mmCIF file of N, CA and C in Angstrom:
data_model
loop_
_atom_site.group_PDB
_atom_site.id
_atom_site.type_symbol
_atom_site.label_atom_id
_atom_site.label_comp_id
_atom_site.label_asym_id
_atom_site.label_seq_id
_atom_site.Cartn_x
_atom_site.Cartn_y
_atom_site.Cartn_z
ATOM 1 N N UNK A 994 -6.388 -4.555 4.679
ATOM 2 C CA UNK A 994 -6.016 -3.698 3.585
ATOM 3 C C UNK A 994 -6.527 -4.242 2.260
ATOM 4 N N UNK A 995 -6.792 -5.690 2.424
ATOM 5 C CA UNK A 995 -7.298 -5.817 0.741
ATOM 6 C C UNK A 995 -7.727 -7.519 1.612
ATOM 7 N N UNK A 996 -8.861 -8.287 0.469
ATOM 8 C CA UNK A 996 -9.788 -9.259 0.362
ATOM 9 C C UNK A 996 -9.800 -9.945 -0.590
ATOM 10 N N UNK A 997 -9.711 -11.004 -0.838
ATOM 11 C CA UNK A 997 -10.146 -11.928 -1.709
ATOM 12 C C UNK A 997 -10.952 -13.492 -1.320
ATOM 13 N N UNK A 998 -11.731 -13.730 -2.539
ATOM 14 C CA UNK A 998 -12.405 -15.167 -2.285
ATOM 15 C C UNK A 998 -13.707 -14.480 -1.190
ATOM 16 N N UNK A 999 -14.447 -13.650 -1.138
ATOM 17 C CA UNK A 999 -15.519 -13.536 -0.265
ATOM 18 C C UNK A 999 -16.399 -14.012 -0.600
ATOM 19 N N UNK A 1000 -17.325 -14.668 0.393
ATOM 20 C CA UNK A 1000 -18.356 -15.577 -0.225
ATOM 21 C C UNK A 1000 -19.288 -15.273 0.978
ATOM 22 N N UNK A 1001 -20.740 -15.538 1.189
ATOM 23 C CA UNK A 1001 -21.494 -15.711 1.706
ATOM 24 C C UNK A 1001 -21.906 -17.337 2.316
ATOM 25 N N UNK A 1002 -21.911 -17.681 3.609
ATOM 26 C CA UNK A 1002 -22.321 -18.690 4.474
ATOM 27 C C UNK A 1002 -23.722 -18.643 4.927
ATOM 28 N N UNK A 1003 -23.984 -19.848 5.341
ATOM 29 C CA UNK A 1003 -24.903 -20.182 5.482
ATOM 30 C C UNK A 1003 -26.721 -19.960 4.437
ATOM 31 N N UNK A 1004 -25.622 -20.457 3.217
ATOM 32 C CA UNK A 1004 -26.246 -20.022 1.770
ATOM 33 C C UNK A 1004 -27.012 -18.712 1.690
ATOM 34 N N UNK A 1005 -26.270 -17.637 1.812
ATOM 35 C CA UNK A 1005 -26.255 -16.625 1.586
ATOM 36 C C UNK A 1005 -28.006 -16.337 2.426
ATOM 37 N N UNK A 1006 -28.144 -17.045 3.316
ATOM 38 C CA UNK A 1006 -29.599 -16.183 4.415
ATOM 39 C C UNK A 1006 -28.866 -15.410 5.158
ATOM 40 N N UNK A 1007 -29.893 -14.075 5.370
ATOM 41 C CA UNK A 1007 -29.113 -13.238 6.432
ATOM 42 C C UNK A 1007 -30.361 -13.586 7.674
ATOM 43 N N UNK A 1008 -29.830 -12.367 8.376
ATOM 44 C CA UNK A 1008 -30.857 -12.672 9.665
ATOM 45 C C UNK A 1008 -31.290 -11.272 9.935
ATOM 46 N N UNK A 1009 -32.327 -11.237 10.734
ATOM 47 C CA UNK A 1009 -32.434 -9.398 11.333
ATOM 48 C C UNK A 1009 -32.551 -9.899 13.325
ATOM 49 N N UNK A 1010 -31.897 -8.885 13.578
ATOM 50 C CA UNK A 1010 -31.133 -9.160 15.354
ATOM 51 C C UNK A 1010 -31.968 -8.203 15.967
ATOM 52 N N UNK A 1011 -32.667 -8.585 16.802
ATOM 53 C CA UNK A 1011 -32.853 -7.686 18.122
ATOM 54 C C UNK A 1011 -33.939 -6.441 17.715
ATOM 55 N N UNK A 1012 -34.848 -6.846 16.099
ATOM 56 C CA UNK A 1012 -35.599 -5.987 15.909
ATOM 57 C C UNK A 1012 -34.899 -4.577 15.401
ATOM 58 N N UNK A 1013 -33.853 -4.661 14.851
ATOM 59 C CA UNK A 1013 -32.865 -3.424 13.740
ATOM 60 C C UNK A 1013 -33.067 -3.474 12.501
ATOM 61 N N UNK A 1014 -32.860 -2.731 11.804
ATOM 62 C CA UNK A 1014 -33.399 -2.784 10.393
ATOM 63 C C UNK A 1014 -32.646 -3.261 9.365
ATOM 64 N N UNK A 1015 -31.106 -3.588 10.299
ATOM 65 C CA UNK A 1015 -30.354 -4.305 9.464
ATOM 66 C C UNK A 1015 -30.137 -5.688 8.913
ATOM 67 N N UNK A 1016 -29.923 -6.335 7.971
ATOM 68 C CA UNK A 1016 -29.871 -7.941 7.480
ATOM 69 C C UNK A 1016 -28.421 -8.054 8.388
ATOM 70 N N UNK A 1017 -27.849 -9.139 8.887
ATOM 71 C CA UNK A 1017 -26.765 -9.996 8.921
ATOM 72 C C UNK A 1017 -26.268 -10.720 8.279
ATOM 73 N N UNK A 1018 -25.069 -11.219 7.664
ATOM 74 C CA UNK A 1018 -24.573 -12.129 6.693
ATOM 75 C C UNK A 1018 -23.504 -13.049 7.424
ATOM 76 N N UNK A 1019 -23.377 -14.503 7.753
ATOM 77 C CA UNK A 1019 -22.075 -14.393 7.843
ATOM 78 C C UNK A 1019 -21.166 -14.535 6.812
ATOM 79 N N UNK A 1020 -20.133 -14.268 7.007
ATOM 80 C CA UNK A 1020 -19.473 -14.256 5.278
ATOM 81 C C UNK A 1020 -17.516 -14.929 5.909
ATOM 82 N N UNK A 1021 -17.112 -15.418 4.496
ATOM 83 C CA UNK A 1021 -15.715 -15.479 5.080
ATOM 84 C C UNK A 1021 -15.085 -15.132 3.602
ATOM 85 N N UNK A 1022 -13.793 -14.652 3.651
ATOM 86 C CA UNK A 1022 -12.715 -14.059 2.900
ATOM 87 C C UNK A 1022 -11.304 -14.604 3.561
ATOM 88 N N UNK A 1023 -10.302 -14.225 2.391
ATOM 89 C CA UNK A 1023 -8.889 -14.337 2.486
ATOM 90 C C UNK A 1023 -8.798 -12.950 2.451
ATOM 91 N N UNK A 1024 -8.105 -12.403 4.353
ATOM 92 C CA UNK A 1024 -8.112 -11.102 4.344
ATOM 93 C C UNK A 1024 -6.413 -10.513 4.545
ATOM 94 N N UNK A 1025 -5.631 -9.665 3.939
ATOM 95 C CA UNK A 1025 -4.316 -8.878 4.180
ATOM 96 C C UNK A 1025 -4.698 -7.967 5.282
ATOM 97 N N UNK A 1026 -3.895 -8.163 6.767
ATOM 98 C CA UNK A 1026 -4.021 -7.413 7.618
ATOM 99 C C UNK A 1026 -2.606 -6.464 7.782
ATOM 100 N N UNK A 1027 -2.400 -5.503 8.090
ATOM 101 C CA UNK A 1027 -1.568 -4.416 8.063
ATOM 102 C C UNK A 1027 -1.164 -4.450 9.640
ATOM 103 N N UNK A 1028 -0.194 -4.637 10.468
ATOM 104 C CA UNK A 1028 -0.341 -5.021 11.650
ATOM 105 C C UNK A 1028 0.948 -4.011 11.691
ATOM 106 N N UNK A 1029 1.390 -2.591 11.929
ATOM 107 C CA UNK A 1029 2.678 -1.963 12.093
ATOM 108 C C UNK A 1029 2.961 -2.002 13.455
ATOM 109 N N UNK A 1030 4.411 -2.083 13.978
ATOM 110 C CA UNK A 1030 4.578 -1.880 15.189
ATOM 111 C C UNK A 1030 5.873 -0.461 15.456
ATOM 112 N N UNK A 1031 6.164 -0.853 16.631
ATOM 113 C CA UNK A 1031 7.494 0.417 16.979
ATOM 114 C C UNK A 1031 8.473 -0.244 16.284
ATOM 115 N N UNK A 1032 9.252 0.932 15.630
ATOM 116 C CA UNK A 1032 10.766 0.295 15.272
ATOM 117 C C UNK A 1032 10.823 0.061 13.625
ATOM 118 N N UNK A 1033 9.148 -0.124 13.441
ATOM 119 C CA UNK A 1033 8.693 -1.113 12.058
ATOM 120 C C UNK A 1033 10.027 -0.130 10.943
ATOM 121 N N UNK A 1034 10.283 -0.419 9.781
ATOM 122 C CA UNK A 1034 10.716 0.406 8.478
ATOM 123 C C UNK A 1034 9.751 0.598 7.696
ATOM 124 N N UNK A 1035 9.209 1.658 7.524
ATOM 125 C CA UNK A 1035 8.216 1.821 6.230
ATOM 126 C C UNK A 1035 9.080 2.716 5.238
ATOM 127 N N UNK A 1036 8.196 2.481 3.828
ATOM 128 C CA UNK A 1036 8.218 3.612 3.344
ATOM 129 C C UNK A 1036 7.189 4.262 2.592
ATOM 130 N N UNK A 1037 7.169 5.249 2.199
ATOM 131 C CA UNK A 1037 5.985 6.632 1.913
ATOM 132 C C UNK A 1037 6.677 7.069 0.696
ATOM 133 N N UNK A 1038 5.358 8.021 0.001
ATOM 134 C CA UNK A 1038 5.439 9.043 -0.278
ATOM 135 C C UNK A 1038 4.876 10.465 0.473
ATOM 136 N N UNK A 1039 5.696 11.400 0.385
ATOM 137 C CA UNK A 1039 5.737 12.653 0.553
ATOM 138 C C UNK A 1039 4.582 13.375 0.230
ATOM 139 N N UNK A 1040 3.237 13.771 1.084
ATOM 140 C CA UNK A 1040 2.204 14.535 0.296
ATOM 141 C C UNK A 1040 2.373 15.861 0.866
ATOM 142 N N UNK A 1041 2.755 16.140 1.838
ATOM 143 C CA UNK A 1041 2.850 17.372 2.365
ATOM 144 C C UNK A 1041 4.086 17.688 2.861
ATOM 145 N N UNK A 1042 4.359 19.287 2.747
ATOM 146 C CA UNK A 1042 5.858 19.520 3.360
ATOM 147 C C UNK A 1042 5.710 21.385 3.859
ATOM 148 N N UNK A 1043 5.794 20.974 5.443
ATOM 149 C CA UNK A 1043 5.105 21.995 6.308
ATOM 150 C C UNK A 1043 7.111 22.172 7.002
ATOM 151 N N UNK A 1044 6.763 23.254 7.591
ATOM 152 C CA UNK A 1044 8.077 23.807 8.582
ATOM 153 C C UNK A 1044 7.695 22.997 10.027
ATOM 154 N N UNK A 1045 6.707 22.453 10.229
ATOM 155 C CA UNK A 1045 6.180 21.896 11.251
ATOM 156 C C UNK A 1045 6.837 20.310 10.933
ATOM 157 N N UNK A 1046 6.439 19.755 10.085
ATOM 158 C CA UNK A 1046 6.557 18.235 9.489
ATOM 159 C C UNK A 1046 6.354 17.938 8.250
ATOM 160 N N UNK A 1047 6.792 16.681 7.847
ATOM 161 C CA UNK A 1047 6.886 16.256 6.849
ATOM 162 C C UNK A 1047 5.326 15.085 7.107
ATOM 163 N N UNK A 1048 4.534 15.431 5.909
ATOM 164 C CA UNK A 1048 2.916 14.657 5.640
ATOM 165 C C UNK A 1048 3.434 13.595 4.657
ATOM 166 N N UNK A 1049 3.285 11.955 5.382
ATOM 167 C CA UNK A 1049 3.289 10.966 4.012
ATOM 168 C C UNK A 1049 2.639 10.180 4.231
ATOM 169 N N UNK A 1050 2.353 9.346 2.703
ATOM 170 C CA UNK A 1050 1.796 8.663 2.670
ATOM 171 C C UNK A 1050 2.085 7.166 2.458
ATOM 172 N N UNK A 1051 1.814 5.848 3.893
ATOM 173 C CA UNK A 1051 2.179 4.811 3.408
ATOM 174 C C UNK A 1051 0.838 4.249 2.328
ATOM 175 N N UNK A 1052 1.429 3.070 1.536
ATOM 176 C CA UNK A 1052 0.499 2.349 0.873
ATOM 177 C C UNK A 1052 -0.473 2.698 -0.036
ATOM 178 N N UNK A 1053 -0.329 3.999 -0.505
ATOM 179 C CA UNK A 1053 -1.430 4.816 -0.805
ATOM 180 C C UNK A 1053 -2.527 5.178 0.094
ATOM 181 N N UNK A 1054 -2.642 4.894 1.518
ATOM 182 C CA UNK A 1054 -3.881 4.392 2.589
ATOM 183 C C UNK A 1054 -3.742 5.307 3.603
ATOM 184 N N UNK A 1055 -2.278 4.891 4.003
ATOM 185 C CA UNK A 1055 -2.005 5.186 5.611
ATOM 186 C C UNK A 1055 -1.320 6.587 5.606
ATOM 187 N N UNK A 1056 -1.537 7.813 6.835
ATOM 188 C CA UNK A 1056 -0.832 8.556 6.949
ATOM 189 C C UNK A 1056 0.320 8.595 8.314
ATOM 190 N N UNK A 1057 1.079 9.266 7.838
ATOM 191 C CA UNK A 1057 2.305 9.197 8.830
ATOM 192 C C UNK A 1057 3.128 10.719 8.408
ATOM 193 N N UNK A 1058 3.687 10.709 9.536
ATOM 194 C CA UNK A 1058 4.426 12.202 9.986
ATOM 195 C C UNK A 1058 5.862 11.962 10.242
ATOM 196 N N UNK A 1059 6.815 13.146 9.819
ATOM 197 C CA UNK A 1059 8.080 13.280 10.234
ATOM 198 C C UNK A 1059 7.806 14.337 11.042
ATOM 199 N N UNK A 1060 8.363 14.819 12.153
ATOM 200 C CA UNK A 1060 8.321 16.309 12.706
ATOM 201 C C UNK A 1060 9.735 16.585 12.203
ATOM 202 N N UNK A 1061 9.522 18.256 12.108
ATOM 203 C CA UNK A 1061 10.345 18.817 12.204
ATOM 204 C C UNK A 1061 12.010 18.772 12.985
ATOM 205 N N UNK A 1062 11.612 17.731 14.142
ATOM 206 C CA UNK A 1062 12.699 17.890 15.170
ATOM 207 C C UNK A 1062 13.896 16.504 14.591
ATOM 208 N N UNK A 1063 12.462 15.903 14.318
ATOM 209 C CA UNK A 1063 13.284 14.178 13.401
ATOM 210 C C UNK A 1063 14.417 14.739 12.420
ATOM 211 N N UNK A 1064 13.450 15.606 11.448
ATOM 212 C CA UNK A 1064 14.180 16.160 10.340
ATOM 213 C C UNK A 1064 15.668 17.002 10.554
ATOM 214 N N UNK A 1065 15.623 18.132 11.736
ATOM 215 C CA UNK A 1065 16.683 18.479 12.130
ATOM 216 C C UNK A 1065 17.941 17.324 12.471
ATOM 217 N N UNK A 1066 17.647 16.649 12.970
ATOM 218 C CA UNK A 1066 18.701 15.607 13.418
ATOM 219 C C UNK A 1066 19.237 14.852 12.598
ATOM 220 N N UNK A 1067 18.408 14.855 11.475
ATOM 221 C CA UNK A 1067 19.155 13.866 10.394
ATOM 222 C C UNK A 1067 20.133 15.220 9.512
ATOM 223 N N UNK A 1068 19.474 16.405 9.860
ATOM 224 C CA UNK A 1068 21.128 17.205 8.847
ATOM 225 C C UNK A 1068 19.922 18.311 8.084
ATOM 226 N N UNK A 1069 18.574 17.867 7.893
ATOM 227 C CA UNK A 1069 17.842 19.032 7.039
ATOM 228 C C UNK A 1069 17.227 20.327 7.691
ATOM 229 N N UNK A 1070 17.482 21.119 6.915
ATOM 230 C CA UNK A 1070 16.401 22.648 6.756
ATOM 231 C C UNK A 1070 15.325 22.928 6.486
ATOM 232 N N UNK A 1071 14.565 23.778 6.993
ATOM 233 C CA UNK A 1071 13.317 24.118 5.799
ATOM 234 C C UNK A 1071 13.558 24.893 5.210
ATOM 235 N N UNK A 1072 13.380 25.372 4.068
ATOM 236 C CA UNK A 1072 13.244 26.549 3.168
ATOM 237 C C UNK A 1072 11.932 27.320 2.807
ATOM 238 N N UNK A 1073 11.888 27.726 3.515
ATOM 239 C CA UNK A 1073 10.149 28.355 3.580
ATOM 240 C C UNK A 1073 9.804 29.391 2.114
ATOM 241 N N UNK A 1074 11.197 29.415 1.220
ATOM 242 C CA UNK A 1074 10.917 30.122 -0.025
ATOM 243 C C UNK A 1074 10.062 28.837 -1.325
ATOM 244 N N UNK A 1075 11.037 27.809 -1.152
ATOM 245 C CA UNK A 1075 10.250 26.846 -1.989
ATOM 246 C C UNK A 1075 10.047 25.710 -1.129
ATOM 247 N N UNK A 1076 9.595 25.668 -0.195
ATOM 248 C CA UNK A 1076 8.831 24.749 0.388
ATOM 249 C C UNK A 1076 9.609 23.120 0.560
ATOM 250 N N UNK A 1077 10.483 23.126 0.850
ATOM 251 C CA UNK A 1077 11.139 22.180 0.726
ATOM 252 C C UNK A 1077 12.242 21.707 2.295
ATOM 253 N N UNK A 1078 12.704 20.624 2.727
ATOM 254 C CA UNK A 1078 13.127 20.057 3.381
ATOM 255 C C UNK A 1078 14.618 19.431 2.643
ATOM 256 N N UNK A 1079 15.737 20.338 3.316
ATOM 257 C CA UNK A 1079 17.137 20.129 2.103
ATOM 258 C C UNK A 1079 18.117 19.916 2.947
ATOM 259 N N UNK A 1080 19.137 18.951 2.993
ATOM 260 C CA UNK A 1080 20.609 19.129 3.183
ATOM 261 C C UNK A 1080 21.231 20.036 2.894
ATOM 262 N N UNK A 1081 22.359 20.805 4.114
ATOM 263 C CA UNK A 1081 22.770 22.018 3.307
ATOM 264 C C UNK A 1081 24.123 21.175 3.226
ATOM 265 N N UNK A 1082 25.190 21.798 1.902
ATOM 266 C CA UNK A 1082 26.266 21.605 1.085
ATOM 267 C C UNK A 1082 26.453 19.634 1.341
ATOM 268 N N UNK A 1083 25.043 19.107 0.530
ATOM 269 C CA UNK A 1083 25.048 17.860 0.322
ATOM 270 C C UNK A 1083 24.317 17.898 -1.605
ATOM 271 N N UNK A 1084 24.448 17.031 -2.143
ATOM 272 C CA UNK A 1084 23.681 16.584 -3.359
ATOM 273 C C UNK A 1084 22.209 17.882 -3.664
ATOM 274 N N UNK A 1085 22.172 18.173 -4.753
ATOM 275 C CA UNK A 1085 21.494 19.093 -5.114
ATOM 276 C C UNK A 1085 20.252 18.060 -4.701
ATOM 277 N N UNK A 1086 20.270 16.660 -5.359
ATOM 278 C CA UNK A 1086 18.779 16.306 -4.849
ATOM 279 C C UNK A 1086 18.336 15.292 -3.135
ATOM 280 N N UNK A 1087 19.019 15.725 -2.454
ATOM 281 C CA UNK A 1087 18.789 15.096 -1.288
ATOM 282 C C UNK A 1087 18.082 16.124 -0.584
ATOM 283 N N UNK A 1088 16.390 16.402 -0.974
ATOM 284 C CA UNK A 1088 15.659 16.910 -0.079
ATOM 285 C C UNK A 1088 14.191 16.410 -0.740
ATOM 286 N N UNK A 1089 13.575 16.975 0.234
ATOM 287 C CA UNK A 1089 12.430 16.524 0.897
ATOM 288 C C UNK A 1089 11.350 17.651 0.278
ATOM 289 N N UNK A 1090 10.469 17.212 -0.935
ATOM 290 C CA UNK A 1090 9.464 17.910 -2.090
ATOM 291 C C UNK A 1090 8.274 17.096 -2.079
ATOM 292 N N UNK A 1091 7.217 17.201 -2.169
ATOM 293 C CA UNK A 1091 5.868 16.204 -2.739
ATOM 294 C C UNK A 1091 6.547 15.450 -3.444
ATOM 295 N N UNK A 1092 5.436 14.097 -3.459
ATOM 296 C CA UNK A 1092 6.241 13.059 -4.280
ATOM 297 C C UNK A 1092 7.497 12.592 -3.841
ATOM 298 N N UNK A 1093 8.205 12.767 -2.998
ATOM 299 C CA UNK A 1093 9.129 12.192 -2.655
ATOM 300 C C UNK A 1093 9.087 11.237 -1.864
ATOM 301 N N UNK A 1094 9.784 9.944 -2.197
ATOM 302 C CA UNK A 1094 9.748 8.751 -1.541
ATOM 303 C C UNK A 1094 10.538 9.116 -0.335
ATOM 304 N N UNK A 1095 10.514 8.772 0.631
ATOM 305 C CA UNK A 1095 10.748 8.491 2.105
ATOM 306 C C UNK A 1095 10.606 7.299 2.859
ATOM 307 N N UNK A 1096 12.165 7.063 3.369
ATOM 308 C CA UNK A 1096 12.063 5.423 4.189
ATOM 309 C C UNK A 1096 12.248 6.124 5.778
ATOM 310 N N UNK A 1097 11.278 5.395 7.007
ATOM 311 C CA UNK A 1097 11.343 6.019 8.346
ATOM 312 C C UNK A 1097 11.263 4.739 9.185
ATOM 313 N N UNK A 1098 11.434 4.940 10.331
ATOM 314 C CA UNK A 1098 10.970 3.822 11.305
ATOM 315 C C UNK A 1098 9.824 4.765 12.064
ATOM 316 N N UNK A 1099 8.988 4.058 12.444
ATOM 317 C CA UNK A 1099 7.594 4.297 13.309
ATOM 318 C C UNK A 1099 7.964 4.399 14.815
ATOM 319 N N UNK A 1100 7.673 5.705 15.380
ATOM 320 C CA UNK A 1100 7.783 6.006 16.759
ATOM 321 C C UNK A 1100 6.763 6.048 17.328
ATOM 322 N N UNK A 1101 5.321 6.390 16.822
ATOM 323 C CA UNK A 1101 4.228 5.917 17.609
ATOM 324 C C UNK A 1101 2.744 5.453 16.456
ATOM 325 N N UNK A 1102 2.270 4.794 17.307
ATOM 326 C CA UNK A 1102 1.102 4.691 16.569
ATOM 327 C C UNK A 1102 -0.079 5.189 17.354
ATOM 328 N N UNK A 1103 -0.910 6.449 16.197
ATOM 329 C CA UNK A 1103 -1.839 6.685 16.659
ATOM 330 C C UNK A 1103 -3.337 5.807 16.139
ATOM 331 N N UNK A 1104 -4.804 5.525 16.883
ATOM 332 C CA UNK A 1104 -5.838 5.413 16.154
ATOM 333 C C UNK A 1104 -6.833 6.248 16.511
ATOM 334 N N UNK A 1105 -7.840 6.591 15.891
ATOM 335 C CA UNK A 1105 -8.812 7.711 16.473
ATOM 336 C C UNK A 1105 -10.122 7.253 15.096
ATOM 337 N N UNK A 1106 -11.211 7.180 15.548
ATOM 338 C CA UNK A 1106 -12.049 6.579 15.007
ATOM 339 C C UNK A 1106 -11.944 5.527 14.095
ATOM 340 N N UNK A 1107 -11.275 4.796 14.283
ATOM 341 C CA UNK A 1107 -10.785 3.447 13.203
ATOM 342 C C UNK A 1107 -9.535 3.518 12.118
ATOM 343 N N UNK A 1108 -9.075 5.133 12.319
ATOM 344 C CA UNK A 1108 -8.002 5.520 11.231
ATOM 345 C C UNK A 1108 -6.446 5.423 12.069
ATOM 346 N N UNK A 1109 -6.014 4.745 11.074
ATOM 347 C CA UNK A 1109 -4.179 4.544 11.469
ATOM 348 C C UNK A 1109 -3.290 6.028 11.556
ATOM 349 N N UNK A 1110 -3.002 6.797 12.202
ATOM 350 C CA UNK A 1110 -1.939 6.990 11.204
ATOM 351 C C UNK A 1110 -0.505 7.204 12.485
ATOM 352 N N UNK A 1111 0.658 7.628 11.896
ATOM 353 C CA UNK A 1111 2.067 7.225 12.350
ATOM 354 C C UNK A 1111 2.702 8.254 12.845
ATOM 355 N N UNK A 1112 4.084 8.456 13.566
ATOM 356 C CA UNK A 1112 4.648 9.833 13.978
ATOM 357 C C UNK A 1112 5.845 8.671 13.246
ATOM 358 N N UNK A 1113 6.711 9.427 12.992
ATOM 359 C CA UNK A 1113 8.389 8.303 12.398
ATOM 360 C C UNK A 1113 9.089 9.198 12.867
ATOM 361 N N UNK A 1114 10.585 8.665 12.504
ATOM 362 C CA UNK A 1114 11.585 9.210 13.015
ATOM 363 C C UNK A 1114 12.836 8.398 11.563
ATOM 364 N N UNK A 1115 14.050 9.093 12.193
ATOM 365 C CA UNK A 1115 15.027 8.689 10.824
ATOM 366 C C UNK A 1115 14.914 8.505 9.527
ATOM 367 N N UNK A 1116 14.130 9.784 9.350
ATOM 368 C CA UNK A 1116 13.942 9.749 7.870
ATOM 369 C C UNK A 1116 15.241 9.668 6.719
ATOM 370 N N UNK A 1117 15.002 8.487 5.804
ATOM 371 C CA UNK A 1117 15.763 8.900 4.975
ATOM 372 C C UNK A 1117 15.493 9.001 3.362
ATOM 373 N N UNK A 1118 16.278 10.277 2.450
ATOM 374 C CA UNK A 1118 15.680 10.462 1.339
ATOM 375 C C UNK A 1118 15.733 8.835 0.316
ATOM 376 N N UNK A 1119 15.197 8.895 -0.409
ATOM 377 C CA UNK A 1119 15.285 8.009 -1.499
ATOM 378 C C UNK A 1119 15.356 8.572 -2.788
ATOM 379 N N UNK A 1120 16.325 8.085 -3.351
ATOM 380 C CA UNK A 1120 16.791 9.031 -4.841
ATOM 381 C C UNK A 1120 16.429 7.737 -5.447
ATOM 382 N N UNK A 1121 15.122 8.671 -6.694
ATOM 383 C CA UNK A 1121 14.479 7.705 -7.699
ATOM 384 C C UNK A 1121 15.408 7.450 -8.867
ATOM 385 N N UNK A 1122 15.211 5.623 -9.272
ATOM 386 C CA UNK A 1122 16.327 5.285 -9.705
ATOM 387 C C UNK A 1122 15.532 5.302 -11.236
ATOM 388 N N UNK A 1123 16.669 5.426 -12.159
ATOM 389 C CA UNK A 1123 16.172 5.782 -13.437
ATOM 390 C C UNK A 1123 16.684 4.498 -14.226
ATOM 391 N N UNK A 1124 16.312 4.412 -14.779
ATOM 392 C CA UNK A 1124 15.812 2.918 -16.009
ATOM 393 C C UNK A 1124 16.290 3.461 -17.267
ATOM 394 N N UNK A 1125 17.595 3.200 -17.546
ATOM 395 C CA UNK A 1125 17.312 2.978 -19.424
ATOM 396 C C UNK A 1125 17.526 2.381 -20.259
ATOM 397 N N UNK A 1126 16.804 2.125 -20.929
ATOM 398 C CA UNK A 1126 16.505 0.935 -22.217
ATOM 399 C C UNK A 1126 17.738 0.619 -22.836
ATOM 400 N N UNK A 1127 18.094 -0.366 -23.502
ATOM 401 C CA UNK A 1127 19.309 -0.451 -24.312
ATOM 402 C C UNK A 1127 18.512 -0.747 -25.815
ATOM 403 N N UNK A 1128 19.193 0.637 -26.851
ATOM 404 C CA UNK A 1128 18.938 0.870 -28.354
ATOM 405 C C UNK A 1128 19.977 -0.661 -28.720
ATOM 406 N N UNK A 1129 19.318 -1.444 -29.912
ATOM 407 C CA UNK A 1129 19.731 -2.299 -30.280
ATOM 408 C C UNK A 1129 20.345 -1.570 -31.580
#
């Protein structure tokens, strides 16, 4: 997910292999690996909100899914008028809009050409906490 300190070995000569048109480098870095498993806790933001599932996004990077069926079980609706994922006769803001933060655990992991992304389960809302200054 992210690199630092990359440098080039073997003073920066590359090589060409097997008659390809490509150079070789070897190189080494301090690399952050992202390693999710079953069970994991993430959390997201909210980019999409379908009657099918809930579309988020971990890390800014990774995508991951609520289905619909997750969502039923925890208590929510869809509202197919404004697009939204809601508790009925709970807190005006305990639902599920773009931008909304979301904490889940990971029920499967998919990969398909080198891309991550997640199915979750137990979604729960996150109510953004507000900050205010103290007037001296």
């Amino acid at each position: 997910m992210a690199f630092r300190g990359l440098h080039l070995t073997r003073e920066g000569k590359g090589w060409i292999r097997n008659e390809l048109p490509h150079i070789h480098f070897s190189a080494e870095a301090q690399v952050l690996v992202f390693c999710p498993t079953i069970g994991m806790e993430l959390t997201g933001v909210v980019n999409e909100s379908f009657p099918s599932h809930l579309g988020i996004l971990v890390f800014s990077l990774l995508n991951a899914s609520v289905s619909a069926d997750h969502l039923h079980q925890k208590g929510y609706s869809y509202n197919s008028q404004n697009g939204k994922w809601a508790k009925l006769h709970q807190e005006k803001d305990d639902f599920f809009d773009v931008d909304s933060l979301v904490k889940f655990r990971i029920e499967r992991i998919h990969e398909v050409g080198g891309e991550i992304s997640m199915d979750g389960m137990e979604p729960v809302f996150i109510k953004p906490t507000v900050h205010h200054e103290e007037v001296p």
